[in-house]
Short mmCIF file of C-alpha atoms in Angstrom, two decimals:
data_model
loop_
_atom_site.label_atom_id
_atom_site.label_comp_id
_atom_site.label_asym_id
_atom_site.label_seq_id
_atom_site.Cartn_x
_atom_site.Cartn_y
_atom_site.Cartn_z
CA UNK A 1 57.18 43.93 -36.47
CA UNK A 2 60.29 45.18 -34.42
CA UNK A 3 61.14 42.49 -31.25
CA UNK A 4 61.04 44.50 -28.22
CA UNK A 5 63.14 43.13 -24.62
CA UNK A 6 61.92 44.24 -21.62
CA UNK A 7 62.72 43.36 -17.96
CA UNK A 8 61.62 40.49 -16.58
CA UNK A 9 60.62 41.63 -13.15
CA UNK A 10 60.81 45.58 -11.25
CA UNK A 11 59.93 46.94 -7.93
CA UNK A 12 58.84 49.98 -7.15
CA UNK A 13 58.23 52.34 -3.85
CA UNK A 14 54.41 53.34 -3.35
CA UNK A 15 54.67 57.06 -4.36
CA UNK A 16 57.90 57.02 -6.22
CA UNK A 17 58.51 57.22 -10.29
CA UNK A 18 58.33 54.21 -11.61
CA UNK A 19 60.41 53.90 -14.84
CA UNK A 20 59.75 51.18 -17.01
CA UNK A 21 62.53 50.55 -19.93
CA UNK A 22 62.27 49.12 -23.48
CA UNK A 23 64.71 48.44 -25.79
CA UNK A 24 63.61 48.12 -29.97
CA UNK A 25 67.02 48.02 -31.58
CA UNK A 26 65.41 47.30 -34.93
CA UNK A 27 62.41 49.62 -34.96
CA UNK A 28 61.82 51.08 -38.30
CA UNK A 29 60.54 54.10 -39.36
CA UNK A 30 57.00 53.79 -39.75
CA UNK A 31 57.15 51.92 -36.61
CA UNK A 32 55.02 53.08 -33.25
CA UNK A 33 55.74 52.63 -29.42
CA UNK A 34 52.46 51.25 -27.31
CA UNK A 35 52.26 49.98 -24.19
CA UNK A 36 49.65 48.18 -22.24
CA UNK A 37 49.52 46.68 -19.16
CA UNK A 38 47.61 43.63 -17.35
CA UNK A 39 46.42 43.79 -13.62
CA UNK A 40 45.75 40.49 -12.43
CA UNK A 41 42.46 38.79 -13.38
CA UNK A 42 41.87 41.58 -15.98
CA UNK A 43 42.16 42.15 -19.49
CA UNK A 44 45.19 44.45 -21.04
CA UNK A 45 44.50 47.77 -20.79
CA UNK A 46 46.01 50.62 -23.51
CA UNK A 47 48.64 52.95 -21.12
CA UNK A 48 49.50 55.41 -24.56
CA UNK A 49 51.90 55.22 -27.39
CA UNK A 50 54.17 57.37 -29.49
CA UNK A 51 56.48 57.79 -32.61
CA UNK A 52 59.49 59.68 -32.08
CA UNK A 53 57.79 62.44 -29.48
CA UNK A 54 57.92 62.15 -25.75
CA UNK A 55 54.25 61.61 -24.95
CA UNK A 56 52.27 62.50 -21.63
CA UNK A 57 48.64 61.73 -20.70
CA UNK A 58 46.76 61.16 -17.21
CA UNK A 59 48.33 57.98 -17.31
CA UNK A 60 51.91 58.05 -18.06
CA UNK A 61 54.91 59.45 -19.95
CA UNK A 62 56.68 58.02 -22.33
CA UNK A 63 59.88 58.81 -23.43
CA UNK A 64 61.49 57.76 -26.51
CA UNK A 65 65.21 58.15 -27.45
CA UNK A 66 66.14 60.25 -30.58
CA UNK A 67 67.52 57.13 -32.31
CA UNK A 68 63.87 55.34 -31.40
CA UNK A 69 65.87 52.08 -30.25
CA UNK A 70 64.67 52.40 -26.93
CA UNK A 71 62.13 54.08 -25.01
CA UNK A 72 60.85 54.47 -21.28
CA UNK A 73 57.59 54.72 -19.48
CA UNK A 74 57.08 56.28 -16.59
CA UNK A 75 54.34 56.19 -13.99
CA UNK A 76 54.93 59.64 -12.04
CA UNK A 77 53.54 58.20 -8.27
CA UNK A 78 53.08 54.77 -8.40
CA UNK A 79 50.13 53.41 -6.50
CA UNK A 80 49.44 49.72 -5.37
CA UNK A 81 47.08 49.19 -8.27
CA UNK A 82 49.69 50.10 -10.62
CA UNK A 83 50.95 46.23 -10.14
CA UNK A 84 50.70 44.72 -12.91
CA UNK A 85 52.28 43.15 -15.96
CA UNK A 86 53.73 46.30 -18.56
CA UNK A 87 54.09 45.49 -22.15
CA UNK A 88 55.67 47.28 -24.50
CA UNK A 89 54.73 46.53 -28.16
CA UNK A 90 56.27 47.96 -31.48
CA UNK A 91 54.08 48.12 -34.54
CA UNK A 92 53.05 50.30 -37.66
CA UNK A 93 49.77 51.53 -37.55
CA UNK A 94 47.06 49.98 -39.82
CA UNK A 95 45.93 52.51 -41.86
CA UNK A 96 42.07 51.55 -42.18
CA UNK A 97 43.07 47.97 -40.90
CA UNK A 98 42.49 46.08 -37.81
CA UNK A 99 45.02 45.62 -34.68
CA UNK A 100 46.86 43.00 -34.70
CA UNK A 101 49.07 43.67 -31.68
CA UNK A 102 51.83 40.55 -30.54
CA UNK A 103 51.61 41.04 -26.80
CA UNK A 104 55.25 39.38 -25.19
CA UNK A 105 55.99 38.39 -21.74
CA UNK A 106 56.14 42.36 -20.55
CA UNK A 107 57.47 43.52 -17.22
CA UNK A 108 55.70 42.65 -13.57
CA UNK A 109 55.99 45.46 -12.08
CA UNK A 110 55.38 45.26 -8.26
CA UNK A 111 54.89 48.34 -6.28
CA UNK A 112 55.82 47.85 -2.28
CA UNK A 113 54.18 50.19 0.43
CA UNK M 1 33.31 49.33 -15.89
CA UNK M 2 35.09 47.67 -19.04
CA UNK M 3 32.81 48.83 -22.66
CA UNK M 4 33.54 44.76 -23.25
CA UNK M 5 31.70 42.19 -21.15
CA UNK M 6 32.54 38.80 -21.25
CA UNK M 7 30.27 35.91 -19.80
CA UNK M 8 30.75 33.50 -17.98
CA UNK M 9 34.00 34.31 -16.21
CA UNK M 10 34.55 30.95 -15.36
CA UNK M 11 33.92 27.83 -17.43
CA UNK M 12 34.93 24.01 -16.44
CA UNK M 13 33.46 21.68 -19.09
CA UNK M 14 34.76 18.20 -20.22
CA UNK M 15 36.13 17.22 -23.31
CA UNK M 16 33.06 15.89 -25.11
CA UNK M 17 31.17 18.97 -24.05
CA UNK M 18 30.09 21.69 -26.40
CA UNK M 19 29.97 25.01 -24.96
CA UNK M 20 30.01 29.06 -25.99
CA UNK M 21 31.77 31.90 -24.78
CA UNK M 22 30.17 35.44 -25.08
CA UNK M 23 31.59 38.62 -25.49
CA UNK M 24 29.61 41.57 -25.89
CA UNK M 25 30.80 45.38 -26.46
CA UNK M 26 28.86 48.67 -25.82
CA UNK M 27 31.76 51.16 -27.24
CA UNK M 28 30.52 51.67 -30.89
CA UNK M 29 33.13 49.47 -32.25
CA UNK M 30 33.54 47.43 -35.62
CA UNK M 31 36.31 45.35 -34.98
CA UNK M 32 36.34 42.55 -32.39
CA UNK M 33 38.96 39.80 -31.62
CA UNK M 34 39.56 36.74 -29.40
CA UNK M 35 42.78 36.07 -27.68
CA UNK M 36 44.19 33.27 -25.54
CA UNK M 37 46.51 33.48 -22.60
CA UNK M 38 47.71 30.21 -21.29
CA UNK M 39 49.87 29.89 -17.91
CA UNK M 40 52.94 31.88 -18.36
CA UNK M 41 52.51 32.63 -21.81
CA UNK M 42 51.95 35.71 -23.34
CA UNK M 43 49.02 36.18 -24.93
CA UNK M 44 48.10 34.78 -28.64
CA UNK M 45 45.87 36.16 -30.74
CA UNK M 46 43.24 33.85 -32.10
CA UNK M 47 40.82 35.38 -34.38
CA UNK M 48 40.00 38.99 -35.92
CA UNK M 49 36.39 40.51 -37.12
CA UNK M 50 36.42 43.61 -39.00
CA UNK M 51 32.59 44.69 -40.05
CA UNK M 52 31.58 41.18 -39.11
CA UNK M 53 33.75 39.46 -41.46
CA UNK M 54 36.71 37.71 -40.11
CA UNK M 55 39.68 38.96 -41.40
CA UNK M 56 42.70 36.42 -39.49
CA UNK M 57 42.35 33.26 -38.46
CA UNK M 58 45.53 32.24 -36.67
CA UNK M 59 46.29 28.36 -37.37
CA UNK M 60 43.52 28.02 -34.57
CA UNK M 61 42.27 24.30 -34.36
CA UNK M 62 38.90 23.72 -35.55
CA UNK M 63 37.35 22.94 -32.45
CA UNK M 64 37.52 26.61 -31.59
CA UNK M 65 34.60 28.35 -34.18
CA UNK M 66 33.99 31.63 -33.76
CA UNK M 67 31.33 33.52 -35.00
CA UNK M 68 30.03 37.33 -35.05
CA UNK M 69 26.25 38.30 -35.66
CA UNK M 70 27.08 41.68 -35.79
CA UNK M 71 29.27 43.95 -34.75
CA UNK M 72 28.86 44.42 -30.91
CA UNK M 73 28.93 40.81 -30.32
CA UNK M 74 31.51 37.95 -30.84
CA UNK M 75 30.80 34.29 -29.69
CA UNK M 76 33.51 31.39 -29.59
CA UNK M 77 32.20 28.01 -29.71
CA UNK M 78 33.98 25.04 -28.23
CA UNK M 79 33.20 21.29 -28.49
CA UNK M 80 35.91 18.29 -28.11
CA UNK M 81 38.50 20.53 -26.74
CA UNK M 82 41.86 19.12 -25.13
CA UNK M 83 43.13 19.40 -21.48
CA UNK M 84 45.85 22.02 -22.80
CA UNK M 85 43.22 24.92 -24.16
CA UNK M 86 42.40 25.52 -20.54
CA UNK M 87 43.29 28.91 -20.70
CA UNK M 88 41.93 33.01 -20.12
CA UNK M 89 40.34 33.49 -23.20
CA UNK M 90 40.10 37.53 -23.84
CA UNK M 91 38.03 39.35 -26.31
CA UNK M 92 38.69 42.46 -27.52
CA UNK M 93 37.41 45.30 -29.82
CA UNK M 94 38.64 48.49 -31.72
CA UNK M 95 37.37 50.56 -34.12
CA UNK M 96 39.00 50.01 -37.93
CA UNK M 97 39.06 52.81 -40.03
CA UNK M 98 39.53 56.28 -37.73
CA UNK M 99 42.20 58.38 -38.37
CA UNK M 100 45.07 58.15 -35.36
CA UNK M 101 44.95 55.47 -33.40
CA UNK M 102 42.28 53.02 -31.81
CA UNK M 103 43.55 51.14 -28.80
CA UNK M 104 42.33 47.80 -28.49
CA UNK M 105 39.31 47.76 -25.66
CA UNK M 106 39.70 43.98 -23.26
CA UNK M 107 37.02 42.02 -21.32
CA UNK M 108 37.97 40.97 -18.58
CA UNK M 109 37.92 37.47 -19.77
CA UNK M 110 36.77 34.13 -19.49
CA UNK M 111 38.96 31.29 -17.09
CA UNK M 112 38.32 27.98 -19.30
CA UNK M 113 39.55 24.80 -17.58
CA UNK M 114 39.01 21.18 -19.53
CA UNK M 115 38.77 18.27 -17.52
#
């Protein structure tokens, strides 16, 4: 699987876009864009994914470049509970298999009121 | 509410004890995993059921056995364990087989310490 590097640490306004940047320099063709994220004392929670599309649900956007080396998600109004830790994971799909996702150290992404 | 309950949420037990952590899922799934996040570590994955049969078993030490009855619950059973698996121990669960793509479904967790 493609290595991903993320930030270590962002900040964030209460209400603002918060934009959270990926780079995957050696993604590969077959290979997808997910992100999760952790809030404190929880378990990881699935935020969306995408190929080579830009991607929107209730959650988030993600953007991906047209070379795929890096991508961005963005929260549109950030809220206090979107503090957490964002990870951002590249992987082909398993076709009938099971997910075997490498979680790295992700972002902490504090938002401030 | 998470579809993946995990009891208990905390566990302190010494390292001669022998004890089990639970996870149960109510989301229809058929593939169920433990993970373990130690301090300032991402997280590792540990073990992976698909239809009940476990399909990875990541170089975990032996005093870690997992085991899954059936396919909405997973137990991991712990006995002589060292001070350095204290650790959130997550399990997760998916469902293998669907066309597009199955996010992986987290408890909330269980906060081992050894002593």
């Amino acid at each position: 699987d493609a290595k991903t590097t993320q930030p270590t640490s962002m900040d964030c306004a209460e209400g603002r876009a918060a934009n959270l940047p990926c780079n995957h320099s050696t993604i590969s063709g077959n290979e997808y864009v997910y992100w999760y994220r952790q809030i404190h004392s929880q378990g990881p929670q699935y935020i969306i994914h995408g190929l080579k599309n830009n991607e929107t649900n209730e959650m988030a956007s993600l953007i991906i470049t047209e070379d795929r080396k890096s991508s961005t998600l963005i929260l549109p109004h950030a809220t206090l509970r979107d503090t957490a830790v964002y990870y951002c994971i590249v992987r082909a799909t398993t076709q009938g298999g099971s997910e075997k996702l490498v979680f790295g150290k992700g972002t902490k992404l504090t938002v401030n009121p | 509410e998470t579809g993946v309950t995990q009891t208990p949420r905390h566990l302190v037990m010494g390292m001669t004890n022998k004890k089990s952590l639970k996870c149960e899922q109510h989301l229809g799934h058929n593939a169920m995993y433990w993970y373990k996040q130690s301090a300032k570590k991402p997280l590792e994955l540990m073990f992976v059921y698909s239809l009940e049969e476990r399909v990875e078993n990541n170089s975990v030490p032996s005093r870690f056995s997992p085991e899954c009855p059936n396919s909405s619950h997973l137990f991991l059973h712990l006995h002589t364990l060292q001070p350095e698996d204290s650790a959130l121990y997550l399990c997760a669960s998916s469902q293998d087989g669907t066309r597009g793509y199955s996010p992986l479904h987290f408890g909330n967790g269980t906060r081992l310490t050894v002593t």
